[in-house]
Amino acid sequence: MKVVAIVGSIRKESFNLKLAQHVQKRYADQFELEILSLRDLPMYDQDIELDAPQAVLDFKAKVKAADAVLWVTPEYNSTISGILGNAIDWMSRVDRVVNGKPSIIMGASMGALGTAKAQMHLRDILFASGLNSPLLPMNEVYVGSAHEKFDAEGNMTDEATITFLDKVIENFQVWMRQYV
Ligand SMILES: Cc1cc2nc3c(=O)[nH]c(=O)nc-3n(C[C@H](O)[C@H](O)[C@H](O)COP(=O)(O)O)c2cc1C
């Protein structure tokens, strides 16, 4: 099984990136997770969507080839980041690469709510016709106080979160089999 992670922060020390890297490492024997960079994606522009830049085509091809998508979202101003919104706009047009593809959402922030508002919006977005991505129900991953949950090397150190994620990932793999 091949999963792509779409991380809505391009910050070098991003907690959301570290969360994606934790999933990549811990479940490496269960599925391959490729973390896609959003750094090289140009701004979405409807004037060029039919002749999109190579960076967009490469990014969308990787998403299309995956069996599932892991969305790892920061919370910016009570919603998803513009970086993530931009990637979503590209994915929602012309070749709709997440159409029918199973998704799971996670998010990390230093606050107590762990991106709850951003995830609420992202769930709605995935329901839009340009996305139409079925989302793992009943498993919501809010990593709050993220600055206390990773060590200096970026490893997740919070045992309760690690155990919780084990269960969520197990649930995701069972649920997503109906789609692949
Ligand atoms: C533009 C901006 C807006 C933010 N708005 C929120 C917010 O609404 N809620 C929140 O919990 N954190 C907010 N934050 C703090 C982010 O959660 C924090 O910077 C987090 O570390 C970003 O994710 P990252 O570590 O993956 O880059 C904001 C940060 C930025 C840069």
mmCIF file of C-alpha atoms and ligand atoms in Angstrom:
data_model
loop_
_atom_site.group_PDB
_atom_site.id
_atom_site.type_symbol
_atom_site.label_atom_id
_atom_site.label_comp_id
_atom_site.label_asym_id
_atom_site.label_seq_id
_atom_site.Cartn_x
_atom_site.Cartn_y
_atom_site.Cartn_z
ATOM 1 C CA MET A 1 0.000 0.000 0.000
ATOM 2 C CA LYS A 2 1.249 3.451 -0.944
ATOM 3 C CA VAL A 3 0.133 6.566 0.945
ATOM 4 C CA VAL A 4 1.104 10.176 0.309
ATOM 5 C CA ALA A 5 1.267 12.729 3.110
ATOM 6 C CA ILE A 6 0.285 16.276 2.262
ATOM 7 C CA VAL A 7 1.675 18.534 4.977
ATOM 8 C CA GLY A 8 0.303 22.067 5.066
ATOM 9 C CA SER A 9 3.430 23.686 6.478
ATOM 10 C CA ILE A 10 6.738 24.199 4.690
ATOM 11 C CA ARG A 11 8.508 25.337 7.872
ATOM 12 C CA LYS A 12 11.760 23.466 8.464
ATOM 13 C CA GLU A 13 10.914 22.648 12.089
ATOM 14 C CA SER A 14 7.215 22.073 11.368
ATOM 15 C CA PHE A 15 5.448 19.990 14.013
ATOM 16 C CA ASN A 16 3.104 18.753 11.295
ATOM 17 C CA LEU A 17 6.062 17.556 9.267
ATOM 18 C CA LYS A 18 7.412 15.799 12.356
ATOM 19 C CA LEU A 19 4.035 14.155 12.862
ATOM 20 C CA ALA A 20 4.066 12.914 9.264
ATOM 21 C CA GLN A 21 7.627 11.661 9.735
ATOM 22 C CA HIS A 22 6.565 9.776 12.851
ATOM 23 C CA VAL A 23 3.849 7.990 10.853
ATOM 24 C CA GLN A 24 6.344 7.322 8.053
ATOM 25 C CA LYS A 25 8.868 5.712 10.397
ATOM 26 C CA ARG A 26 6.630 3.876 12.844
ATOM 27 C CA TYR A 27 4.470 2.101 10.262
ATOM 28 C CA ALA A 28 7.129 1.598 7.593
ATOM 29 C CA ASP A 29 6.593 -2.162 7.729
ATOM 30 C CA GLN A 30 2.842 -1.697 7.077
ATOM 31 C CA PHE A 31 2.741 0.847 4.236
ATOM 32 C CA GLU A 32 4.973 3.190 2.302
ATOM 33 C CA LEU A 33 4.407 6.850 3.145
ATOM 34 C CA GLU A 34 5.827 9.485 0.833
ATOM 35 C CA ILE A 35 5.777 13.007 2.266
ATOM 36 C CA LEU A 36 5.128 15.456 -0.552
ATOM 37 C CA SER A 37 6.572 18.948 -0.442
ATOM 38 C CA LEU A 38 4.272 21.857 -1.235
ATOM 39 C CA ARG A 39 7.199 24.280 -1.464
ATOM 40 C CA ASP A 40 7.566 24.170 -5.244
ATOM 41 C CA LEU A 41 3.906 24.488 -6.139
ATOM 42 C CA PRO A 42 3.157 27.799 -7.872
ATOM 43 C CA MET A 43 0.062 29.788 -6.980
ATOM 44 C CA TYR A 44 -3.059 28.304 -8.480
ATOM 45 C CA ASP A 45 -4.172 30.290 -11.545
ATOM 46 C CA GLN A 46 -7.205 29.253 -13.576
ATOM 47 C CA ASP A 47 -5.648 30.839 -16.676
ATOM 48 C CA ILE A 48 -2.931 28.173 -16.729
ATOM 49 C CA GLU A 49 -4.716 25.160 -15.275
ATOM 50 C CA LEU A 50 -4.967 23.419 -18.675
ATOM 51 C CA ASP A 51 -1.241 23.892 -19.242
ATOM 52 C CA ALA A 52 -0.056 23.571 -15.662
ATOM 53 C CA PRO A 53 3.619 23.909 -14.684
ATOM 54 C CA GLN A 54 5.639 20.695 -14.418
ATOM 55 C CA ALA A 55 5.833 20.985 -10.610
ATOM 56 C CA VAL A 56 2.043 20.790 -10.467
ATOM 57 C CA LEU A 57 1.882 17.826 -12.854
ATOM 58 C CA ASP A 58 4.558 15.950 -10.885
ATOM 59 C CA PHE A 59 2.820 16.626 -7.585
ATOM 60 C CA LYS A 60 -0.574 15.549 -8.890
ATOM 61 C CA ALA A 61 0.867 12.416 -10.487
ATOM 62 C CA LYS A 62 2.231 11.308 -7.112
ATOM 63 C CA VAL A 63 -1.109 11.880 -5.423
ATOM 64 C CA LYS A 64 -2.922 10.044 -8.199
ATOM 65 C CA ALA A 65 -0.628 7.022 -7.949
ATOM 66 C CA ALA A 66 -1.209 6.654 -4.199
ATOM 67 C CA ASP A 67 -3.813 4.400 -2.620
ATOM 68 C CA ALA A 68 -4.651 6.935 0.089
ATOM 69 C CA VAL A 69 -3.889 10.428 1.369
ATOM 70 C CA LEU A 70 -2.777 11.528 4.826
ATOM 71 C CA TRP A 71 -3.523 15.231 5.319
ATOM 72 C CA VAL A 72 -1.440 16.804 8.070
ATOM 73 C CA THR A 73 -2.677 20.304 8.623
ATOM 74 C CA PRO A 74 -1.474 23.205 10.708
ATOM 75 C CA GLU A 75 -4.016 25.753 11.859
ATOM 76 C CA TYR A 76 -3.598 29.263 10.479
ATOM 77 C CA ASN A 77 -6.138 31.856 11.593
ATOM 78 C CA SER A 78 -8.647 29.203 12.565
ATOM 79 C CA THR A 79 -8.471 27.381 9.254
ATOM 80 C CA ILE A 80 -6.035 25.544 6.970
ATOM 81 C CA SER A 81 -2.902 27.280 5.694
ATOM 82 C CA GLY A 82 -2.877 29.082 2.363
ATOM 83 C CA ILE A 83 -0.131 26.688 1.296
ATOM 84 C CA LEU A 84 -2.445 23.741 1.760
ATOM 85 C CA GLY A 85 -5.405 25.566 0.218
ATOM 86 C CA ASN A 86 -3.307 26.295 -2.851
ATOM 87 C CA ALA A 87 -2.369 22.631 -3.270
ATOM 88 C CA ILE A 88 -6.009 21.665 -2.830
ATOM 89 C CA ASP A 89 -7.086 24.089 -5.567
ATOM 90 C CA TRP A 90 -4.661 22.480 -8.011
ATOM 91 C CA MET A 91 -5.839 18.987 -7.025
ATOM 92 C CA SER A 92 -9.492 19.916 -7.430
ATOM 93 C CA ARG A 93 -9.303 20.949 -11.078
ATOM 94 C CA VAL A 94 -8.743 19.298 -14.498
ATOM 95 C CA ASP A 95 -7.457 15.903 -13.305
ATOM 96 C CA ARG A 96 -9.186 15.529 -9.915
ATOM 97 C CA VAL A 97 -6.576 13.336 -8.339
ATOM 98 C CA VAL A 98 -8.158 12.686 -4.955
ATOM 99 C CA ASN A 99 -11.562 11.785 -6.340
ATOM 100 C CA GLY A 100 -12.669 8.608 -4.553
ATOM 101 C CA LYS A 101 -9.334 8.240 -2.788
ATOM 102 C CA PRO A 102 -9.560 7.466 0.956
ATOM 103 C CA SER A 103 -8.224 10.116 3.316
ATOM 104 C CA ILE A 104 -7.261 10.575 6.922
ATOM 105 C CA ILE A 105 -6.652 13.921 8.630
ATOM 106 C CA MET A 106 -4.223 14.780 11.422
ATOM 107 C CA GLY A 107 -2.886 18.055 12.733
ATOM 108 C CA ALA A 108 -0.488 19.479 15.292
ATOM 109 C CA SER A 109 -0.296 22.829 17.029
ATOM 110 C CA MET A 110 1.136 24.260 20.208
ATOM 111 C CA GLY A 111 -2.332 25.191 21.427
ATOM 112 C CA ALA A 112 -4.667 22.927 23.360
ATOM 113 C CA LEU A 113 -7.099 22.257 20.521
ATOM 114 C CA GLY A 114 -4.539 20.753 18.163
ATOM 115 C CA THR A 115 -5.912 22.234 14.887
ATOM 116 C CA ALA A 116 -9.546 21.314 15.601
ATOM 117 C CA LYS A 117 -10.921 24.298 13.683
ATOM 118 C CA ALA A 118 -8.657 23.765 10.685
ATOM 119 C CA GLN A 119 -9.637 20.097 10.537
ATOM 120 C CA MET A 120 -13.309 20.988 10.684
ATOM 121 C CA HIS A 121 -12.817 23.093 7.555
ATOM 122 C CA LEU A 122 -10.657 20.496 5.840
ATOM 123 C CA ARG A 123 -13.344 17.853 6.350
ATOM 124 C CA ASP A 124 -15.817 20.144 4.588
ATOM 125 C CA ILE A 125 -13.368 20.791 1.759
ATOM 126 C CA LEU A 126 -12.811 17.075 1.163
ATOM 127 C CA PHE A 127 -16.569 16.801 0.696
ATOM 128 C CA ALA A 128 -16.501 19.329 -2.200
ATOM 129 C CA SER A 129 -17.121 17.921 -5.654
ATOM 130 C CA GLY A 130 -13.610 18.743 -6.882
ATOM 131 C CA LEU A 131 -12.131 16.664 -4.083
ATOM 132 C CA ASN A 132 -14.740 14.000 -3.226
ATOM 133 C CA SER A 133 -12.398 12.124 -0.941
ATOM 134 C CA PRO A 134 -13.945 9.680 1.524
ATOM 135 C CA LEU A 135 -12.653 10.395 5.037
ATOM 136 C CA LEU A 136 -11.963 7.913 7.817
ATOM 137 C CA PRO A 137 -14.898 8.383 10.200
ATOM 138 C CA MET A 138 -14.753 8.546 13.994
ATOM 139 C CA ASN A 139 -10.973 8.919 14.283
ATOM 140 C CA GLU A 140 -9.892 12.498 14.895
ATOM 141 C CA VAL A 141 -6.239 13.224 15.561
ATOM 142 C CA TYR A 142 -5.547 16.510 17.325
ATOM 143 C CA VAL A 143 -1.968 16.768 18.539
ATOM 144 C CA GLY A 144 -2.091 19.741 20.906
ATOM 145 C CA SER A 145 0.876 21.086 22.910
ATOM 146 C CA ALA A 146 3.014 19.789 20.061
ATOM 147 C CA HIS A 147 6.132 21.576 21.347
ATOM 148 C CA GLU A 148 6.097 19.158 24.315
ATOM 149 C CA LYS A 149 5.680 15.994 22.256
ATOM 150 C CA PHE A 150 8.827 15.812 20.123
ATOM 151 C CA ASP A 151 12.473 15.662 21.131
ATOM 152 C CA ALA A 152 15.308 17.758 19.681
ATOM 153 C CA GLU A 153 15.760 15.253 16.822
ATOM 154 C CA GLY A 154 12.079 15.477 15.893
ATOM 155 C CA ASN A 155 11.080 12.107 17.344
ATOM 156 C CA MET A 156 7.677 11.842 18.957
ATOM 157 C CA THR A 157 8.130 11.208 22.665
ATOM 158 C CA ASP A 158 4.578 11.314 24.003
ATOM 159 C CA GLU A 159 3.587 7.720 24.743
ATOM 160 C CA ALA A 160 -0.154 8.435 24.938
ATOM 161 C CA THR A 161 -0.101 9.991 21.460
ATOM 162 C CA ILE A 162 2.010 7.155 20.077
ATOM 163 C CA THR A 163 -0.424 4.534 21.429
ATOM 164 C CA PHE A 164 -3.440 6.490 20.199
ATOM 165 C CA LEU A 165 -1.933 6.795 16.718
ATOM 166 C CA ASP A 166 -1.272 3.040 16.619
ATOM 167 C CA LYS A 167 -5.010 2.449 17.005
ATOM 168 C CA VAL A 168 -6.002 5.142 14.506
ATOM 169 C CA ILE A 169 -3.623 3.816 11.869
ATOM 170 C CA GLU A 170 -4.907 0.295 12.427
ATOM 171 C CA ASN A 171 -8.484 1.550 11.994
ATOM 172 C CA PHE A 172 -7.491 3.443 8.865
ATOM 173 C CA GLN A 173 -5.941 0.410 7.234
ATOM 174 C CA VAL A 174 -9.007 -1.741 7.899
ATOM 175 C CA TRP A 175 -11.425 0.975 6.707
ATOM 176 C CA MET A 176 -9.539 1.934 3.553
ATOM 177 C CA ARG A 177 -9.454 -1.638 2.185
ATOM 178 C CA GLN A 178 -12.957 -1.091 0.800
ATOM 179 C CA TYR A 179 -11.523 1.552 -1.559
ATOM 180 C CA VAL A 180 -8.356 -0.102 -2.891
HETATM 181 C C1 LIG B 1 -0.256 32.845 10.083
HETATM 182 C C2 LIG B 1 -0.426 32.005 11.316
HETATM 183 C C3 LIG B 1 -1.666 31.867 11.900
HETATM 184 C C4 LIG B 1 -1.843 31.035 13.018
HETATM 185 N N1 LIG B 1 -3.109 30.846 13.510
HETATM 186 C C5 LIG B 1 -3.303 29.907 14.474
HETATM 187 C C6 LIG B 1 -4.624 29.546 14.889
HETATM 188 O O1 LIG B 1 -5.612 30.077 14.414
HETATM 189 N N2 LIG B 1 -4.752 28.583 15.835
HETATM 190 C C7 LIG B 1 -3.664 27.949 16.393
HETATM 191 O O2 LIG B 1 -3.828 27.059 17.222
HETATM 192 N N3 LIG B 1 -2.400 28.256 16.004
HETATM 193 C C8 LIG B 1 -2.198 29.208 15.072
HETATM 194 N N4 LIG B 1 -0.933 29.519 14.638
HETATM 195 C C9 LIG B 1 0.186 28.850 15.289
HETATM 196 C C10 LIG B 1 0.501 27.539 14.579
HETATM 197 O O3 LIG B 1 -0.375 26.544 15.062
HETATM 198 C C11 LIG B 1 1.957 27.170 14.851
HETATM 199 O O4 LIG B 1 2.798 28.137 14.256
HETATM 200 C C12 LIG B 1 2.284 25.791 14.326
HETATM 201 O O5 LIG B 1 3.546 25.437 14.819
HETATM 202 C C13 LIG B 1 2.242 25.751 12.790
HETATM 203 O O6 LIG B 1 2.428 24.454 12.331
HETATM 204 P P1 LIG B 1 3.868 23.885 11.930
HETATM 205 O O7 LIG B 1 4.637 23.700 13.228
HETATM 206 O O8 LIG B 1 3.593 22.592 11.268
HETATM 207 O O9 LIG B 1 4.543 24.886 11.041
HETATM 208 C C14 LIG B 1 -0.734 30.373 13.562
HETATM 209 C C15 LIG B 1 0.539 30.529 12.977
HETATM 210 C C16 LIG B 1 0.697 31.325 11.869
HETATM 211 C C17 LIG B 1 2.058 31.438 11.228
#
